[in-house]
């Protein structure tokens, strides 16, 4: 599996989970919402927090902290939902990703980005596009299309269908 090399300056939306800084390619981000009430859907994994109504559309919301094996956090005034567009087998799926706080939109040059760490074969790091460096701080750059497995995204589509 070839690692994609980032060759041009890209804008990223940075956000916090616990004390770690993460980033998403701004091209995948539709909007950022204040935390709103989420309707829990039975029989879904813990990290699948439920669905929200976004201007009449049903949008599933995933808690990225739980998805990445972190502890669940209390909602604060900074808790937000990042609405992203994910590719699933050539189809675009709109999802919400819960984050502790959105930081800023920043440009990262290719020379500020290292390849993802290789942490043995047991840990799946395919969803990490690279490690950005900004002001001596590491930023974990996510490949949002790979954060979710196709099975998880199919479940999302079923949720949308069931709620519609």
PDB file of C-alpha atoms in Angstrom:
ATOM      1  CA  UNK A   1       0.000   0.000   0.000  1.00  0.00           C
ATOM      2  CA  UNK A   2       1.635   3.230  -1.139  1.00  0.00           C
ATOM      3  CA  UNK A   3       1.624   6.180   1.211  1.00  0.00           C
ATOM      4  CA  UNK A   4       0.205   9.264  -0.439  1.00  0.00           C
ATOM      5  CA  UNK A   5       2.785  12.000  -0.495  1.00  0.00           C
ATOM      6  CA  UNK A   6       1.439  15.441   0.231  1.00  0.00           C
ATOM      7  CA  UNK A   7       3.016  17.679  -2.388  1.00  0.00           C
ATOM      8  CA  UNK A   8       1.208  20.988  -2.079  1.00  0.00           C
ATOM      9  CA  UNK A   9       0.209  23.403   0.624  1.00  0.00           C
ATOM     10  CA  UNK A  10      -3.105  22.301   2.062  1.00  0.00           C
ATOM     11  CA  UNK A  11      -5.517  24.019   4.403  1.00  0.00           C
ATOM     12  CA  UNK A  12      -6.556  22.016   7.448  1.00  0.00           C
ATOM     13  CA  UNK A  13      -9.189  22.502  10.111  1.00  0.00           C
ATOM     14  CA  UNK A  14      -7.553  21.687  13.438  1.00  0.00           C
ATOM     15  CA  UNK A  15      -9.492  20.415  16.438  1.00  0.00           C
ATOM     16  CA  UNK A  16      -8.835  18.977  19.873  1.00  0.00           C
ATOM     17  CA  UNK A  17      -9.611  15.589  21.371  1.00  0.00           C
ATOM     18  CA  UNK A  18      -8.333  15.403  24.961  1.00  0.00           C
ATOM     19  CA  UNK A  19      -4.934  17.120  24.753  1.00  0.00           C
ATOM     20  CA  UNK A  20      -4.156  16.036  21.213  1.00  0.00           C
ATOM     21  CA  UNK A  21      -4.466  18.223  18.141  1.00  0.00           C
ATOM     22  CA  UNK A  22      -5.992  16.653  15.032  1.00  0.00           C
ATOM     23  CA  UNK A  23      -6.560  18.052  11.553  1.00  0.00           C
ATOM     24  CA  UNK A  24      -8.854  17.412   8.605  1.00  0.00           C
ATOM     25  CA  UNK A  25      -8.386  18.563   5.030  1.00  0.00           C
ATOM     26  CA  UNK A  26     -10.652  21.616   4.807  1.00  0.00           C
ATOM     27  CA  UNK A  27     -11.995  20.302   1.482  1.00  0.00           C
ATOM     28  CA  UNK A  28     -13.780  17.511   3.384  1.00  0.00           C
ATOM     29  CA  UNK A  29     -15.365  19.865   5.932  1.00  0.00           C
ATOM     30  CA  UNK A  30     -18.783  21.297   5.162  1.00  0.00           C
ATOM     31  CA  UNK A  31     -19.376  23.266   8.346  1.00  0.00           C
ATOM     32  CA  UNK A  32     -18.881  23.317  12.100  1.00  0.00           C
ATOM     33  CA  UNK A  33     -21.918  23.317  14.391  1.00  0.00           C
ATOM     34  CA  UNK A  34     -22.305  24.059  18.058  1.00  0.00           C
ATOM     35  CA  UNK A  35     -23.130  20.916  19.970  1.00  0.00           C
ATOM     36  CA  UNK A  36     -26.832  20.188  19.658  1.00  0.00           C
ATOM     37  CA  UNK A  37     -29.118  17.496  20.966  1.00  0.00           C
ATOM     38  CA  UNK A  38     -28.420  14.118  19.399  1.00  0.00           C
ATOM     39  CA  UNK A  39     -31.087  11.446  19.037  1.00  0.00           C
ATOM     40  CA  UNK A  40     -29.599   8.129  20.198  1.00  0.00           C
ATOM     41  CA  UNK A  41     -30.240   5.200  17.881  1.00  0.00           C
ATOM     42  CA  UNK A  42     -30.576   1.802  19.601  1.00  0.00           C
ATOM     43  CA  UNK A  43     -28.311  -1.127  18.667  1.00  0.00           C
ATOM     44  CA  UNK A  44     -25.408   1.051  17.517  1.00  0.00           C
ATOM     45  CA  UNK A  45     -21.833   1.082  18.880  1.00  0.00           C
ATOM     46  CA  UNK A  46     -21.013   3.561  21.678  1.00  0.00           C
ATOM     47  CA  UNK A  47     -19.015   5.854  19.385  1.00  0.00           C
ATOM     48  CA  UNK A  48     -22.079   6.226  17.113  1.00  0.00           C
ATOM     49  CA  UNK A  49     -23.718   8.919  19.227  1.00  0.00           C
ATOM     50  CA  UNK A  50     -26.893   9.096  17.132  1.00  0.00           C
ATOM     51  CA  UNK A  51     -28.353  11.451  14.565  1.00  0.00           C
ATOM     52  CA  UNK A  52     -29.026  15.166  14.277  1.00  0.00           C
ATOM     53  CA  UNK A  53     -31.426  17.082  12.073  1.00  0.00           C
ATOM     54  CA  UNK A  54     -29.409  19.319   9.790  1.00  0.00           C
ATOM     55  CA  UNK A  55     -31.833  21.538   7.897  1.00  0.00           C
ATOM     56  CA  UNK A  56     -34.186  18.609   7.308  1.00  0.00           C
ATOM     57  CA  UNK A  57     -31.498  16.000   6.606  1.00  0.00           C
ATOM     58  CA  UNK A  58     -30.677  13.180   8.996  1.00  0.00           C
ATOM     59  CA  UNK A  59     -26.943  13.268   9.768  1.00  0.00           C
ATOM     60  CA  UNK A  60     -25.274  10.551  11.860  1.00  0.00           C
ATOM     61  CA  UNK A  61     -22.843  11.794  14.520  1.00  0.00           C
ATOM     62  CA  UNK A  62     -19.747   9.905  15.629  1.00  0.00           C
ATOM     63  CA  UNK A  63     -17.841  10.672  18.829  1.00  0.00           C
ATOM     64  CA  UNK A  64     -14.227  10.700  17.638  1.00  0.00           C
ATOM     65  CA  UNK A  65     -12.938  10.342  21.219  1.00  0.00           C
ATOM     66  CA  UNK A  66     -14.737   7.000  21.573  1.00  0.00           C
ATOM     67  CA  UNK A  67     -13.844   5.954  18.022  1.00  0.00           C
ATOM     68  CA  UNK A  68     -10.163   6.442  18.873  1.00  0.00           C
ATOM     69  CA  UNK A  69     -10.405   4.651  22.220  1.00  0.00           C
ATOM     70  CA  UNK A  70     -10.295   7.784  24.395  1.00  0.00           C
ATOM     71  CA  UNK A  71     -12.499   8.402  27.420  1.00  0.00           C
ATOM     72  CA  UNK A  72     -15.924   9.966  26.878  1.00  0.00           C
ATOM     73  CA  UNK A  73     -15.966  13.646  27.804  1.00  0.00           C
ATOM     74  CA  UNK A  74     -18.581  15.903  29.289  1.00  0.00           C
ATOM     75  CA  UNK A  75     -19.953  18.403  26.789  1.00  0.00           C
ATOM     76  CA  UNK A  76     -18.617  21.925  27.240  1.00  0.00           C
ATOM     77  CA  UNK A  77     -19.371  25.210  25.502  1.00  0.00           C
ATOM     78  CA  UNK A  78     -16.543  24.306  23.089  1.00  0.00           C
ATOM     79  CA  UNK A  79     -17.884  20.863  22.143  1.00  0.00           C
ATOM     80  CA  UNK A  80     -18.823  20.922  18.485  1.00  0.00           C
ATOM     81  CA  UNK A  81     -19.870  18.756  15.580  1.00  0.00           C
ATOM     82  CA  UNK A  82     -17.756  18.965  12.433  1.00  0.00           C
ATOM     83  CA  UNK A  83     -19.912  18.114   9.414  1.00  0.00           C
ATOM     84  CA  UNK A  84     -17.748  16.170   6.962  1.00  0.00           C
ATOM     85  CA  UNK A  85     -18.238  14.549   3.588  1.00  0.00           C
ATOM     86  CA  UNK A  86     -16.848  11.017   3.445  1.00  0.00           C
ATOM     87  CA  UNK A  87     -16.380   8.862   0.333  1.00  0.00           C
ATOM     88  CA  UNK A  88     -17.817   5.355   0.489  1.00  0.00           C
ATOM     89  CA  UNK A  89     -17.379   3.246  -2.628  1.00  0.00           C
ATOM     90  CA  UNK A  90     -17.673   6.307  -4.843  1.00  0.00           C
ATOM     91  CA  UNK A  91     -20.659   7.701  -2.938  1.00  0.00           C
ATOM     92  CA  UNK A  92     -20.545  10.772  -0.704  1.00  0.00           C
ATOM     93  CA  UNK A  93     -21.853  10.311   2.833  1.00  0.00           C
ATOM     94  CA  UNK A  94     -22.421  13.308   5.135  1.00  0.00           C
ATOM     95  CA  UNK A  95     -21.541  12.707   8.787  1.00  0.00           C
ATOM     96  CA  UNK A  96     -20.962  14.647  11.949  1.00  0.00           C
ATOM     97  CA  UNK A  97     -17.738  14.179  13.918  1.00  0.00           C
ATOM     98  CA  UNK A  98     -17.882  15.290  17.545  1.00  0.00           C
ATOM     99  CA  UNK A  99     -14.789  17.131  18.780  1.00  0.00           C
ATOM    100  CA  UNK A 100     -13.857  18.791  22.082  1.00  0.00           C
ATOM    101  CA  UNK A 101     -13.071  22.102  20.396  1.00  0.00           C
ATOM    102  CA  UNK A 102     -12.234  23.476  16.971  1.00  0.00           C
ATOM    103  CA  UNK A 103      -8.972  25.410  16.950  1.00  0.00           C
ATOM    104  CA  UNK A 104      -8.266  27.116  13.621  1.00  0.00           C
ATOM    105  CA  UNK A 105      -7.839  26.707   9.896  1.00  0.00           C
ATOM    106  CA  UNK A 106      -4.155  26.569   9.012  1.00  0.00           C
ATOM    107  CA  UNK A 107      -1.957  26.063   5.974  1.00  0.00           C
ATOM    108  CA  UNK A 108       0.596  23.289   6.197  1.00  0.00           C
ATOM    109  CA  UNK A 109       3.431  23.061   3.696  1.00  0.00           C
ATOM    110  CA  UNK A 110       4.543  19.590   2.536  1.00  0.00           C
ATOM    111  CA  UNK A 111       7.822  19.989   4.478  1.00  0.00           C
ATOM    112  CA  UNK A 112       5.840  20.474   7.712  1.00  0.00           C
ATOM    113  CA  UNK A 113       4.258  17.039   7.323  1.00  0.00           C
ATOM    114  CA  UNK A 114       5.943  13.745   8.204  1.00  0.00           C
ATOM    115  CA  UNK A 115       4.617  10.337   7.130  1.00  0.00           C
ATOM    116  CA  UNK A 116       2.421   8.571   9.691  1.00  0.00           C
ATOM    117  CA  UNK A 117       4.279   6.653  12.387  1.00  0.00           C
ATOM    118  CA  UNK A 118       4.723   2.917  11.882  1.00  0.00           C
ATOM    119  CA  UNK A 119       3.543   1.323  15.099  1.00  0.00           C
ATOM    120  CA  UNK A 120       3.880  -2.363  14.338  1.00  0.00           C
ATOM    121  CA  UNK A 121       1.368  -4.337  12.307  1.00  0.00           C
ATOM    122  CA  UNK A 122      -1.386  -4.724  14.902  1.00  0.00           C
ATOM    123  CA  UNK A 123      -2.389  -1.066  15.058  1.00  0.00           C
ATOM    124  CA  UNK A 124      -4.237   0.278  12.037  1.00  0.00           C
ATOM    125  CA  UNK A 125      -2.818   3.704  11.231  1.00  0.00           C
ATOM    126  CA  UNK A 126      -4.174   3.832   7.655  1.00  0.00           C
ATOM    127  CA  UNK A 127      -6.497   6.664   8.704  1.00  0.00           C
ATOM    128  CA  UNK A 128      -3.535   8.887   9.646  1.00  0.00           C
ATOM    129  CA  UNK A 129      -2.458  10.842   6.577  1.00  0.00           C
ATOM    130  CA  UNK A 130       0.584  12.288   8.301  1.00  0.00           C
ATOM    131  CA  UNK A 131       1.965  14.141  11.285  1.00  0.00           C
ATOM    132  CA  UNK A 132       2.004  17.897  10.896  1.00  0.00           C
ATOM    133  CA  UNK A 133       4.288  20.167  12.869  1.00  0.00           C
ATOM    134  CA  UNK A 134       3.240  23.655  13.834  1.00  0.00           C
ATOM    135  CA  UNK A 135       4.902  25.783  16.539  1.00  0.00           C
ATOM    136  CA  UNK A 136       6.693  22.715  17.953  1.00  0.00           C
ATOM    137  CA  UNK A 137       3.379  20.883  18.360  1.00  0.00           C
ATOM    138  CA  UNK A 138       2.417  17.700  16.533  1.00  0.00           C
ATOM    139  CA  UNK A 139      -0.868  17.621  14.647  1.00  0.00           C
ATOM    140  CA  UNK A 140      -2.323  14.252  13.691  1.00  0.00           C
ATOM    141  CA  UNK A 141      -3.669  14.694  10.150  1.00  0.00           C
ATOM    142  CA  UNK A 142      -6.617  12.370   9.578  1.00  0.00           C
ATOM    143  CA  UNK A 143      -7.729  10.842   6.308  1.00  0.00           C
ATOM    144  CA  UNK A 144     -11.444  11.074   7.114  1.00  0.00           C
ATOM    145  CA  UNK A 145     -12.318   8.640   4.311  1.00  0.00           C
ATOM    146  CA  UNK A 146     -10.299   5.951   6.121  1.00  0.00           C
ATOM    147  CA  UNK A 147     -11.333   6.711   9.719  1.00  0.00           C
ATOM    148  CA  UNK A 148     -14.494   4.690   9.171  1.00  0.00           C
ATOM    149  CA  UNK A 149     -14.642   1.193   7.722  1.00  0.00           C
ATOM    150  CA  UNK A 150     -17.077   0.479   4.916  1.00  0.00           C
ATOM    151  CA  UNK A 151     -19.147  -1.584   7.410  1.00  0.00           C
ATOM    152  CA  UNK A 152     -19.447   1.423   9.713  1.00  0.00           C
ATOM    153  CA  UNK A 153     -20.409   3.686   6.832  1.00  0.00           C
ATOM    154  CA  UNK A 154     -23.045   1.190   5.659  1.00  0.00           C
ATOM    155  CA  UNK A 155     -24.470   1.303   9.189  1.00  0.00           C
ATOM    156  CA  UNK A 156     -24.562   5.101   8.866  1.00  0.00           C
ATOM    157  CA  UNK A 157     -26.533   4.827   5.633  1.00  0.00           C
ATOM    158  CA  UNK A 158     -28.952   2.416   7.344  1.00  0.00           C
ATOM    159  CA  UNK A 159     -29.368   4.922  10.187  1.00  0.00           C
ATOM    160  CA  UNK A 160     -30.181   7.649   7.687  1.00  0.00           C
ATOM    161  CA  UNK A 161     -32.702   5.380   5.984  1.00  0.00           C
ATOM    162  CA  UNK A 162     -34.325   4.305   9.259  1.00  0.00           C
ATOM    163  CA  UNK A 163     -34.634   7.861  10.537  1.00  0.00           C
ATOM    164  CA  UNK A 164     -35.916   9.342   7.276  1.00  0.00           C
TER     165      UNK A 164
END
